[in-house]
Amino acid sequence: MTQDGYHISAEEATDALRGRNADLFRKIYTAYSEELFLLAYRWVKDNDLAKEVVQSLFVHLWEKGQQITITGNVRHYLYRAVTNRSINELKRRSRNVSEEALQWQADDASLHEITDHLLLQKEIMRLVQGLAPRCREIFLLSRFDGLEPAQIAERLGITLNTVYFQLAMALKYLRTHLLDGKKLQ
Amino acid sequence: MNNNDVTEFVMDCLTDPGNRDKQAALNKWLQESEENRHLYAELKQLWQAAADVPPVSFNVQEGWQELSVQIAPPAPVKRMFPWKIVAAAAVLLLLVAGGRWWQTSRDGWITYTTPAYYVDSIGLPDGSRIYMKAGSSLTYRRSFKEREVRLLQGEAYFDVVPDPQRQFLVVADRSTVKVLGTAFNVRIDSAYTEVIVFEGKVSLHSGGKKLVLNSGNGNLATVNRKDDEMKHPEGDYSNKCAWATNELVFENEEAEYVAKVISAHYHISIINIAENLRHKRITLRLHNTPQDEAIDIFSAVLGE
């Protein structure tokens, strides 16, 4: 799952920042901004703020690029940076910082684990668009809106069995398509 | 069990963790084979990963456009309010997250459709703002010389900038809503077109008939899409606009009803109320209130 087709080395990234190479900078943004947004959202639980955290990180990278040296894995460097920024923003706004965010150990194991999780979420968000409309509606009500199957049945005026059936169809679809992706790699 | 039944069975267990019978059946099934355990682990992982994704997806292209405004050398941007400037630039570029724009000729009709699963808003050239529910679609002329918007499907809330010289028209199916400056909600479903006035007044025209709607009591009207029959019931329906206004107002309403509306607004399971308080009448106003705070306020008012 950690394979995503982007291979940007630490040297390449550092050069991009030092030399203000807009093309390469854009490549970095295109490769990582979405998962960084998902990671920021995980900590701040706020769409607009999560986006702001990601954007301000890239503004910082561009403006202070002369003084920045990226070592190791670019993705992991960015994950740490976005996590620190998220925590700082929450503190600055006197919002609650979750234990999970504070305890998050940026060691290799947890970095790999969280990468898998974020890429999976990215895939889910993409694949959901391919579900049949009714199936997608039910899946979204369940997952994004957090409704119980009984509430969905009531809201849409359908039977509970239909809700279960559609949710199962959605899961099956996601799993099949994710497996197809794995085989390709 | 064939593959479909298995997924449904797992689904059933995942969504009902409190049910002992189901959990027992699940454990038994898991013990049957390594394959079962593997399948279960995968489905569970998917199920959970889907639960904590944000409601709005991240649009990389849009993000880059905004970013490139900020990092463009030489930066003419005042550093005081960089985010506001970026936001304004984004509107100028007519880039909107995830939605679809269609545009034909220079002053052709621009059609905007919101993504399937979230509310979005767009700014019009005259400064008015439209909030659109998921899966809604509307169209207007690029120049916007005449203030006219056609709602093609779904539901939209209009916050119209006053302009005594130019009235603002919303055409929905065979009905037209005319206003000068006000805020109102229009919804089309398979049978009816519905209008609710949140602020000010509008006139509704359909099938040669005209009805003036004011905010407050009697602020809703429906038009039957088949025969243009208008209905204008009693009551204040402002809370139906809460998805766009984030404002819920209750005046002397039964606690049970208030709980139901609040729960639906925040998409949470129904708030439980003690038996003896269910019919207590309460008055309450929530404006841009976060969910936890809203529940605190509700229980405080209920306990008074």
XYZ file of C-alpha atoms in Angstrom:
489
model
C 0.000 0.000 0.000
C 2.872 2.395 0.622
C 3.704 2.399 -3.081
C 2.051 5.384 -4.683
C 4.125 6.055 -7.741
C 5.929 9.097 -6.329
C 9.625 8.854 -5.695
C 11.080 12.066 -4.446
C 14.360 11.726 -2.632
C 15.450 13.907 0.266
C 18.251 15.405 -1.869
C 15.838 16.186 -4.683
C 13.418 17.846 -2.264
C 16.149 19.892 -0.573
C 17.413 21.013 -3.971
C 13.900 22.005 -5.000
C 13.578 24.234 -1.949
C 17.091 25.705 -2.133
C 16.830 26.404 -5.842
C 13.197 27.505 -5.664
C 12.358 24.986 -8.335
C 8.635 25.560 -8.805
C 8.086 22.456 -10.948
C 9.598 20.140 -8.396
C 7.899 21.995 -5.581
C 4.607 21.439 -7.334
C 5.444 17.769 -7.737
C 5.985 17.472 -3.988
C 2.720 19.268 -3.306
C 0.806 17.098 -5.767
C 2.294 13.931 -4.336
C 1.737 14.566 -0.648
C -0.767 17.357 0.027
C -3.828 15.114 0.131
C -2.461 12.651 2.646
C -1.023 15.529 4.683
C -4.519 17.003 4.753
C -5.911 13.672 5.982
C -3.232 13.523 8.675
C -3.867 17.115 9.770
C -7.608 16.363 9.829
C -6.935 13.389 12.049
C -5.400 15.705 14.640
C -7.475 18.882 14.310
C -10.864 17.394 13.295
C -11.676 20.533 11.353
C -11.698 20.736 7.577
C -10.732 24.360 7.151
C -8.062 24.265 9.805
C -6.585 21.051 8.380
C -6.320 22.685 4.991
C -4.776 25.793 6.502
C -2.166 23.694 8.290
C -1.156 22.019 5.032
C -1.079 25.249 3.035
C 0.913 27.126 5.654
C 3.434 24.287 5.834
C 4.073 24.584 2.106
C 4.276 28.370 2.278
C 6.844 27.941 5.031
C 8.815 25.396 2.990
C 8.884 27.742 0.030
C 9.804 30.855 1.954
C 12.338 29.342 4.328
C 13.614 26.830 1.792
C 17.164 28.247 1.899
C 17.559 27.162 5.491
C 15.881 23.777 5.271
C 17.660 20.484 4.815
C 15.456 17.444 4.436
C 17.025 14.162 5.456
C 15.637 10.646 5.403
C 12.227 9.950 3.909
C 10.474 13.035 2.475
C 7.042 11.722 3.356
C 8.020 11.109 6.957
C 9.611 14.536 7.215
C 6.341 16.092 6.029
C 4.238 13.942 8.372
C 6.237 15.134 11.360
C 6.044 18.742 10.219
C 2.284 18.631 9.692
C 1.733 16.933 13.050
C 3.779 19.580 14.881
C 1.934 22.344 13.098
C -1.437 20.790 13.902
C -0.603 20.569 17.595
C 0.698 24.154 17.634
C -2.402 25.461 15.898
C -4.668 23.652 18.345
C -2.744 25.112 21.281
C -2.744 28.593 19.776
C -6.523 28.429 19.455
C -6.841 26.982 22.956
C -8.486 23.912 21.502
C -8.175 20.502 23.009
C -5.143 18.516 21.865
C -5.939 14.814 21.842
C -3.775 12.361 23.767
C -3.310 10.490 20.509
C -1.683 13.503 18.865
C 0.595 14.190 21.830
C 1.563 10.556 22.203
C 2.136 10.024 18.533
C 5.622 8.637 18.278
C 7.115 9.412 14.935
C 9.182 6.227 14.856
C 9.482 4.164 11.700
C 6.854 1.619 12.684
C 4.136 4.167 13.420
C 5.096 6.185 10.353
C 4.629 3.156 8.138
C 1.397 2.251 9.838
C -0.043 5.735 9.481
C 1.076 5.938 5.862
C -0.884 2.788 5.092
C -3.897 4.163 6.901
C -3.832 7.528 5.101
C -3.314 6.002 1.678
C -6.181 3.646 2.362
C -8.399 6.593 3.268
C -7.310 8.414 0.134
C -8.266 5.378 -1.935
C -11.603 5.013 -0.163
C -12.499 8.630 -0.857
C -11.700 8.078 -4.522
C -13.435 4.710 -4.852
C -16.622 5.855 -3.113
C -17.318 7.971 -6.196
C -17.626 4.775 -8.218
C -20.380 3.226 -6.103
C -23.921 3.090 -7.456
C -25.787 6.243 -6.288
C -28.091 4.564 -3.766
C -25.297 2.428 -2.409
C -23.019 5.448 -2.081
C -25.685 7.481 -0.313
C -26.194 4.761 2.280
C -22.486 4.188 2.755
C -21.858 7.909 3.243
C -24.691 8.281 5.721
C -23.192 5.437 7.688
C -19.520 6.370 7.478
C -19.276 10.125 7.106
C -22.415 11.083 8.975
C -22.065 8.305 11.524
C -25.706 7.184 11.343
C -26.729 3.767 12.658
C -28.272 1.381 10.114
C -31.681 1.781 11.780
C -31.483 5.576 11.448
C -30.561 5.272 7.794
C -33.489 2.934 7.173
C -35.837 5.412 8.829
C -34.449 8.436 7.038
C -34.604 6.879 3.597
C -37.801 4.938 4.209
C -36.252 1.575 3.359
C -35.940 -1.672 5.271
C -33.079 -2.433 7.621
C -32.174 -5.417 5.472
C -31.724 -3.172 2.455
C -29.359 -0.977 4.458
C -27.257 -3.978 5.480
C -27.279 -5.306 1.953
C -26.155 -1.982 0.458
C -23.450 -1.483 3.086
C -22.173 -4.980 2.358
C -22.172 -4.200 -1.362
C -20.163 -1.035 -0.690
C -17.588 -2.868 1.414
C -17.309 -5.599 -1.138
C -16.790 -3.099 -3.925
C -14.104 -1.239 -1.996
C -12.291 -4.419 -1.063
C -12.364 -5.826 -4.593
C -11.045 -2.620 -6.103
C -8.355 -2.205 -3.488
C -7.221 -5.769 -4.135
C -7.065 -5.091 -7.875
C -4.827 -2.129 -7.159
C -2.517 -4.306 -5.071
C -2.113 -6.838 -7.831
C -1.007 -4.154 -10.250
C 1.935 -3.114 -8.161
C -22.293 -18.905 2.927
C -21.412 -17.476 -0.453
C -19.297 -14.362 -0.781
C -22.231 -11.939 -0.631
C -23.707 -13.526 2.449
C -20.347 -13.439 4.182
C -19.876 -9.724 3.642
C -23.413 -9.095 4.832
C -22.841 -11.247 7.882
C -19.624 -9.396 8.752
C -21.389 -6.092 8.091
C -24.146 -7.071 10.471
C -21.594 -7.862 13.195
C -19.569 -4.682 12.620
C -22.575 -2.410 12.937
C -24.044 -4.149 15.956
C -21.117 -4.738 18.333
C -23.416 -4.830 21.349
C -25.365 -7.870 20.151
C -24.073 -10.939 21.963
C -25.667 -13.499 19.667
C -24.105 -11.912 16.621
C -20.705 -11.609 18.283
C -20.843 -15.260 19.335
C -21.688 -16.304 15.784
C -18.859 -14.113 14.539
C -16.332 -15.709 16.918
C -17.405 -19.152 15.854
C -17.020 -18.217 12.216
C -13.608 -16.639 12.840
C -12.371 -19.826 14.466
C -13.326 -21.843 11.417
C -10.399 -20.777 9.256
C -7.438 -18.503 8.793
C -9.078 -17.286 5.587
C -12.104 -16.062 7.533
C -9.927 -14.209 10.002
C -8.037 -12.572 7.174
C -11.205 -11.492 5.385
C -12.665 -10.124 8.599
C -9.506 -8.136 9.361
C -9.575 -6.557 5.906
C -13.233 -5.605 6.040
C -12.899 -4.230 9.536
C -9.895 -2.149 8.537
C -11.829 -0.700 5.600
C -14.893 -0.055 7.711
C -12.899 1.836 10.323
C -10.721 3.737 7.890
C -13.851 5.019 6.184
C -15.276 6.250 9.474
C -12.737 8.941 10.282
C -12.225 10.546 6.910
C -13.114 14.227 6.631
C -16.518 15.199 5.203
C -14.916 17.226 2.445
C -12.230 15.824 0.214
C -9.059 17.722 -0.496
C -8.760 19.174 -3.964
C -5.077 19.115 -4.856
C -5.457 21.294 -7.935
C -7.418 23.948 -6.125
C -4.955 23.861 -3.251
C -2.079 24.356 -5.618
C -3.809 27.301 -7.310
C -4.260 28.971 -3.951
C -0.734 28.211 -2.936
C 0.750 29.534 -6.154
C -0.975 32.872 -5.521
C 0.810 33.006 -2.190
C 4.240 31.985 -3.300
C 4.267 33.838 -6.611
C 7.363 36.074 -6.836
C 7.444 39.004 -6.401
C 4.734 38.677 -3.809
C 2.489 41.736 -4.065
C 0.329 40.226 -1.367
C -0.011 42.143 1.864
C 1.078 39.865 4.636
C -1.599 41.059 7.008
C -4.471 38.908 5.825
C -2.938 36.405 3.446
C -5.741 33.910 3.803
C -8.475 36.320 2.887
C -6.631 37.335 -0.246
C -6.097 33.750 -1.209
C -9.778 33.055 -0.678
C -10.763 35.993 -2.878
C -8.366 34.896 -5.592
C -9.824 31.437 -5.498
C -13.303 32.819 -6.088
C -12.057 34.860 -9.019
C -10.576 31.797 -10.571
C -13.941 30.100 -10.160
C -12.320 27.025 -8.750
C -14.454 25.126 -6.370
C -13.519 22.017 -4.452
C -14.650 18.819 -6.049
C -17.666 20.294 -7.788
C -18.173 20.594 -11.507
C -18.444 23.743 -13.566
C -19.841 23.747 -17.039
C -19.638 26.732 -19.242
C -20.542 27.153 -22.853
C -19.948 30.491 -24.595
C -18.645 33.793 -23.221
C -21.880 34.853 -21.649
C -23.284 31.388 -21.664
C -24.908 29.663 -18.794
C -22.542 28.412 -16.139
C -23.748 25.273 -14.429
C -22.431 24.243 -11.062
C -23.111 20.857 -9.491
C -22.050 20.046 -5.951
C -20.225 16.801 -5.240
C -22.281 13.850 -4.147
C -21.556 14.015 -0.476
C -21.114 17.482 0.877
C -22.584 20.938 1.152
C -20.802 23.602 -0.855
C -21.230 27.313 -1.382
C -20.535 29.620 -4.281
C -20.231 33.391 -4.505
C -22.109 35.132 -7.306
C -20.754 38.140 -9.240
C -23.149 40.490 -7.357
C -21.808 39.376 -3.970
C -24.732 37.134 -3.123
C -23.912 33.712 -1.802
C -25.556 30.361 -2.464
C -25.228 27.328 -0.219
C -25.975 24.079 -1.990
C -26.740 20.671 -0.567
C -24.893 17.623 -1.843
C -25.932 16.580 -5.335
C -27.602 19.910 -6.151
C -27.210 21.725 -9.407
C -27.853 25.271 -10.588
C -27.060 27.520 -13.492
C -26.692 31.256 -14.179
C -25.348 33.564 -16.872
C -21.679 34.330 -16.628
C -22.112 38.133 -16.801
C -24.954 38.068 -14.263
C -26.314 41.355 -15.707
C -29.717 40.084 -14.784
C -29.742 38.520 -11.393
C -31.237 35.181 -12.288
C -30.358 31.722 -11.027
C -32.033 28.505 -12.115
C -32.118 25.688 -9.623
C -32.003 22.493 -11.663
C -32.114 19.946 -8.891
C -31.695 19.553 -5.167
C -31.768 22.246 -2.503
C -30.098 25.627 -2.162
C -30.104 28.478 0.323
C -29.740 31.986 -1.100
C -28.250 34.887 0.809
C -29.035 37.754 -1.540
C -27.272 41.128 -1.425
C -29.892 43.922 -1.527
C -30.084 45.932 -4.755
C -33.251 48.036 -5.161
C -32.510 48.500 -8.881
C -32.226 44.846 -9.750
C -34.472 42.153 -8.455
C -33.080 38.689 -7.918
C -34.887 35.740 -9.517
C -34.675 32.100 -8.660
C -36.364 29.838 -11.187
C -37.139 26.359 -9.914
C -39.022 24.109 -12.284
C -42.195 26.072 -13.186
C -42.004 28.420 -10.206
C -40.159 31.704 -9.844
C -39.100 33.398 -6.619
C -38.585 37.178 -6.844
C -36.679 39.168 -4.244
C -34.748 42.374 -3.750
C -32.475 41.325 -0.927
C -33.168 38.590 1.566
C -32.314 35.025 2.521
C -34.363 31.989 1.606
C -34.234 28.288 0.830
C -35.495 26.562 -2.324
C -35.812 22.809 -2.730
C -37.029 20.670 -5.600
C -38.004 17.062 -5.117
C -39.888 14.725 -7.393
C -43.311 16.090 -6.483
C -42.922 19.595 -5.028
C -40.978 22.810 -5.184
C -40.610 24.232 -1.705
C -39.642 27.761 -0.622
C -38.818 28.902 2.913
C -38.036 32.527 3.773
C -35.402 32.941 6.453
C -35.097 36.706 6.376
C -37.116 39.480 4.688
C -39.769 38.603 2.118
C -40.107 37.089 -1.331
C -42.860 36.677 -3.864
C -43.484 33.273 -5.350
C -44.972 32.961 -8.847
C -46.266 29.771 -10.316
C -48.940 28.903 -12.869
C -50.165 32.509 -13.043
C -50.628 32.709 -9.283
C -48.649 34.830 -6.858
C -47.986 34.397 -3.154
C -46.031 36.746 -0.880
C -44.051 35.005 1.831
C -42.634 36.739 4.900
C -40.119 35.386 7.388
C -41.500 34.111 10.679
C -44.884 32.406 10.931
C -46.114 31.154 7.560
C -42.710 31.354 5.887
C -43.061 28.130 3.894
C -44.901 27.409 0.679
C -44.952 24.395 -1.606
C -45.938 24.181 -5.243
C -47.109 20.907 -6.716
C -44.992 20.275 -9.795
C -47.863 18.633 -11.646
C -50.705 21.104 -11.272
C -49.047 24.219 -9.732
C -51.238 23.923 -6.646
C -49.789 26.114 -3.868
C -49.879 25.266 -0.182
C -49.070 27.743 2.547
C -49.178 26.080 5.974
C -48.997 27.758 9.398
C -45.755 27.719 11.373
C -42.195 28.954 11.272
C -39.961 26.629 9.263
C -36.693 28.555 9.660
C -34.978 25.580 11.291
C -35.160 23.778 7.963
C -32.512 26.219 6.733
C -30.117 25.313 9.562
C -27.966 23.210 7.246
C -26.890 26.503 5.626
C -27.419 29.096 8.378
C -26.192 27.016 11.324
C -28.944 28.598 13.313
C -31.599 26.733 15.265
C -34.304 28.633 17.101
C -36.980 27.089 19.297
C -39.710 29.090 20.918
C -41.846 27.356 23.458
C -41.402 23.930 21.850
C -41.647 20.505 23.467
C -38.273 19.195 24.656
C -38.773 15.929 22.810
C -39.204 17.748 19.511
C -36.225 20.031 20.198
C -34.044 16.999 20.924
C -35.083 15.400 17.663
C -34.263 18.475 15.588
C -30.900 19.023 17.313
C -29.941 15.360 16.870
C -30.812 15.457 13.191
C -28.890 18.678 12.659
C -25.688 17.328 14.184
C -26.217 13.839 12.734
C -26.035 12.225 16.152
C -28.197 9.555 17.709
C -31.325 10.924 19.372
C -30.597 12.659 22.672
C -32.329 10.868 25.529
C -34.580 12.884 27.794
C -35.981 11.873 31.174
C -39.630 10.792 30.895
C -40.967 13.629 33.074
C -39.233 16.326 30.995
C -40.281 15.167 27.526
C -43.191 17.547 27.204
C -41.542 20.472 28.954
C -41.729 23.594 26.786
C -38.417 25.259 26.152
C -37.042 28.268 24.318
C -33.551 28.084 22.922
C -31.327 29.624 20.285
C -28.200 28.030 18.842
C -26.057 29.979 16.435
C -22.897 28.457 14.971
C -22.699 26.308 18.064
C -20.389 23.285 18.114
C -22.099 19.983 18.801
C -20.816 19.425 22.373
C -21.689 22.962 23.389
C -25.155 22.633 21.838
C -25.875 19.524 23.887
C -24.603 21.244 27.059
C -26.842 24.255 26.424
C -29.815 22.013 25.715
C -29.397 20.028 28.908
C -28.878 23.213 30.923
C -32.096 24.734 29.572
C -33.900 21.468 30.120
C -32.766 21.335 33.751
C -33.827 24.911 34.587
